[in-house]
Amino acid sequence: MTAFDAVVVGSGPGGATAADVLTEAGWSVCILEKGRNHLLDPDDPGRRGSAFSNDELKFRFRHFLGPDPLLEPRTFRRQSSSSAREHVGEVNNLPSTVGGGGTHADGKLPRFRPEDFDLLGHLGPVEDAAVADWPVDYDELEPYYADAERRIGVAGDAGANPHAAPRSGPYPMPPGPAMYASTLTVAAAERLGYHPYPAPTGANSVPYDGRPACNNCGYCSFYGCPIHAKGDPVSMLQRALGTGRAVLRSEAFVFRVDVAGGRATGVSWIDGDGAVHRETAGHVVLAAGAMETPRLLLLSGFDHPLIGRHVMFHFQTFVMGGFADRLHPHIGRSVTHVHDDHIEPDPAAIATATGADLAWIRGGMVEHCGPAHPIEEAKTYPWGPAHKDLMRQSLARERLWGFCMQGEDLPQPQNRVDLDPAVRDVHGFPVARTTYSPHRHERVASAHHATRLAEILVEAGAQWTVTATSPDPEAAFGPSMPSPVPFSKHVMGTARMGHDPASSVVDPWGRVHRVPNVVVADSSVFVTASGYGPTLTLVALALRAARAMVG
Ligand SMILES: Cc1cc2nc3c(=O)[nH]c(=O)nc-3n(C[C@H](O)[C@H](O)[C@H](O)COP(=O)(O)OP(=O)(O)OC[C@H]3O[C@@H](n4cnc5c(N)ncnc54)[C@H](O)[C@@H]3O)c2cc1C
Ligand code: SF4
């Protein structure tokens, strides 16, 4: 007899979704989350937390949502031949807190397109990359996408993007108001033949699901929402806890999935005081994020050779323009408009690919965005009287606006997450080590599309433009960009899904091939990265995996 029907490791969008579906079906669920809880009262989930604020120091520099990279470091190197590690500290960290990355993402939640699940069939192989097709296609996932949008509460305009995948219905809410600077780049992009549209966003544009409409406070990306207008994943956690069938334990670090006779029996975890506990369950759902899930599998002795391999981040291309006028880029939901035209290879992209001896190149979704809040801005200026002048002129906060393209990052087996042989976390366990270098495809695609993005900025009135990428493999390692460590916060691919146990870690429903009552419900299962944010797709896959669990 087990204590719970399922134990869920991690309370971010993936874990919260699994808990929502499992409790809805009558299962008892224990959610174990290693971070602290600022989101809701586990005993009265209707009471949402009040510790979120528009405080840049607290959220950006003092690790309020965790993890503290001194206590829970990660390590990084560019190649396995480099050395054991080139960098120790923060490596694409997402918040470690109840709600995971969902609490402070600005929540652009687009669906993938049909060809994203069929990249090998659609465009063909690329030398030195492990491009493969997914074991699930868009048509099968569509109802789960629609359900995910309803559960989270996504605001968007179904007819606005001519490149969008077919939908069975409209978005649950209309889009919210545009940021002023977006109106300039949207108009310029349209004049040059592109098709910008309101970003599908997991923030209420109108009151929805018992939560208020966003007030466009401007502290969205990297901040918890003070009024809980963001639905992901608070809405799923509230529903799961509201059934009375879920228990939420925060500051509970799971260090092992316990397995006997080819089946998981539960997990072992450490509480905030260092005491070790064991939770027994009929199923274990792993939703610790695409870097911590492979780490936990490896810590638990799972030995599939592909665990941790094919780690992908989006290759980000930033093209920024300097404008004479104040554009107020820091007011609004961080990003209100995007365009997709750079994803499918057009004749110009095909010519560039051919010239670079590549089979094809693909860009990604382009976010219309501005860079800085006041403290981040202040850190970039020299000290003394010049500092005051520059802050008053406010180039970085008020007059800089542009684009971030989330470029397709091709899977490569040598890019991987494994256990660092020497560096340990505060509990004494080996930390996740990432070995990663971008494929030539990413750099060629980035350079090709950056030129076009700069043209849009000039058309919008920019006086000059500048381009940077993340990662930048040639840059020095440091606490901020540019750095060889990817910054995207979109981590994918470390427990690939597929039909064949020889070429995939989990089956098409997220079940670990060799231990099928362990189910992976995060973006670890992605086969390719696409050029869209991963969260809505991982939530749709978690819905599908949890529905399969309950039959
Ligand atoms: C600033 C920012 C902006 C973003 N914007 C977007 C966007 O616009 N669109 C988009 O699609 N995505 C965006 N993302 C990414 C998005 O947040 C992630 O894709 C999403 O949170 C992943 O969900 P997850 O549940 O898989 O993992 P996570 O959100 O990382 O949650 C995993 C949870 O598991 C916990 N955990 C890990 N290991 C253990 C363990 N051993 N024991 C117990 N608990 C554990 C962690 O503490 C964490 O809370 C953004 C992220 C950031 C940081
Ligand atoms: S911009 Fe809106 S959704 Fe984002 S933190 Fe502010 S109020 Fe919340």
PDB file of C-alpha atoms in Angstrom, residues 38 50-67 90 95 97 103-105 219-226 230 373 375 489:
ATOM      1  CA  HIS A  38       5.654  32.475  -1.949  1.00  0.00           C
ATOM      2  CA  SER A  50       1.639  38.689  -1.298  1.00  0.00           C
ATOM      3  CA  ALA A  51       5.448  38.733  -1.379  1.00  0.00           C
ATOM      4  CA  PHE A  52       5.762  39.525  -5.099  1.00  0.00           C
ATOM      5  CA  SER A  53       6.568  43.149  -5.892  1.00  0.00           C
ATOM      6  CA  ASN A  54       8.110  45.429  -8.524  1.00  0.00           C
ATOM      7  CA  ASP A  55      11.457  45.196  -6.746  1.00  0.00           C
ATOM      8  CA  GLU A  56      14.388  44.855  -9.109  1.00  0.00           C
ATOM      9  CA  LEU A  57      17.019  44.177  -6.438  1.00  0.00           C
ATOM     10  CA  LYS A  58      14.957  41.450  -4.823  1.00  0.00           C
ATOM     11  CA  PHE A  59      14.092  39.572  -8.020  1.00  0.00           C
ATOM     12  CA  ARG A  60      17.010  40.243 -10.362  1.00  0.00           C
ATOM     13  CA  PHE A  61      19.990  40.381  -8.042  1.00  0.00           C
ATOM     14  CA  ARG A  62      19.167  38.785  -4.665  1.00  0.00           C
ATOM     15  CA  HIS A  63      17.719  35.461  -5.852  1.00  0.00           C
ATOM     16  CA  PHE A  64      14.408  35.941  -4.015  1.00  0.00           C
ATOM     17  CA  LEU A  65      12.851  33.091  -6.012  1.00  0.00           C
ATOM     18  CA  GLY A  66      16.030  31.026  -5.910  1.00  0.00           C
ATOM     19  CA  PRO A  67      18.126  29.167  -6.578  1.00  0.00           C
ATOM     20  CA  GLU A  90      24.473  30.145 -12.682  1.00  0.00           C
ATOM     21  CA  PRO A  95      13.407  29.990 -10.409  1.00  0.00           C
ATOM     22  CA  THR A  97      10.175  28.085  -5.961  1.00  0.00           C
ATOM     23  CA  THR A 103       5.989  32.458 -11.595  1.00  0.00           C
ATOM     24  CA  HIS A 104       8.320  34.945 -13.222  1.00  0.00           C
ATOM     25  CA  ALA A 105       8.122  34.229 -16.924  1.00  0.00           C
ATOM     26  CA  TYR A 219       7.849  44.303 -14.059  1.00  0.00           C
ATOM     27  CA  CYS A 220       6.761  41.098 -15.784  1.00  0.00           C
ATOM     28  CA  SER A 221       9.662  39.087 -17.192  1.00  0.00           C
ATOM     29  CA  PHE A 222      11.788  37.942 -14.192  1.00  0.00           C
ATOM     30  CA  TYR A 223       9.174  39.069 -11.608  1.00  0.00           C
ATOM     31  CA  GLY A 224       6.346  37.347  -9.772  1.00  0.00           C
ATOM     32  CA  CYS A 225       3.043  39.057 -10.530  1.00  0.00           C
ATOM     33  CA  PRO A 226       1.911  41.087  -7.475  1.00  0.00           C
ATOM     34  CA  LYS A 230      -0.421  35.432 -14.647  1.00  0.00           C
ATOM     35  CA  HIS A 373      14.939  48.420 -15.756  1.00  0.00           C
ATOM     36  CA  ILE A 375      19.101  49.248 -11.660  1.00  0.00           C
ATOM     37  CA  LYS A 489      15.695  30.085 -20.020  1.00  0.00           C
TER      38      LYS A 489
END
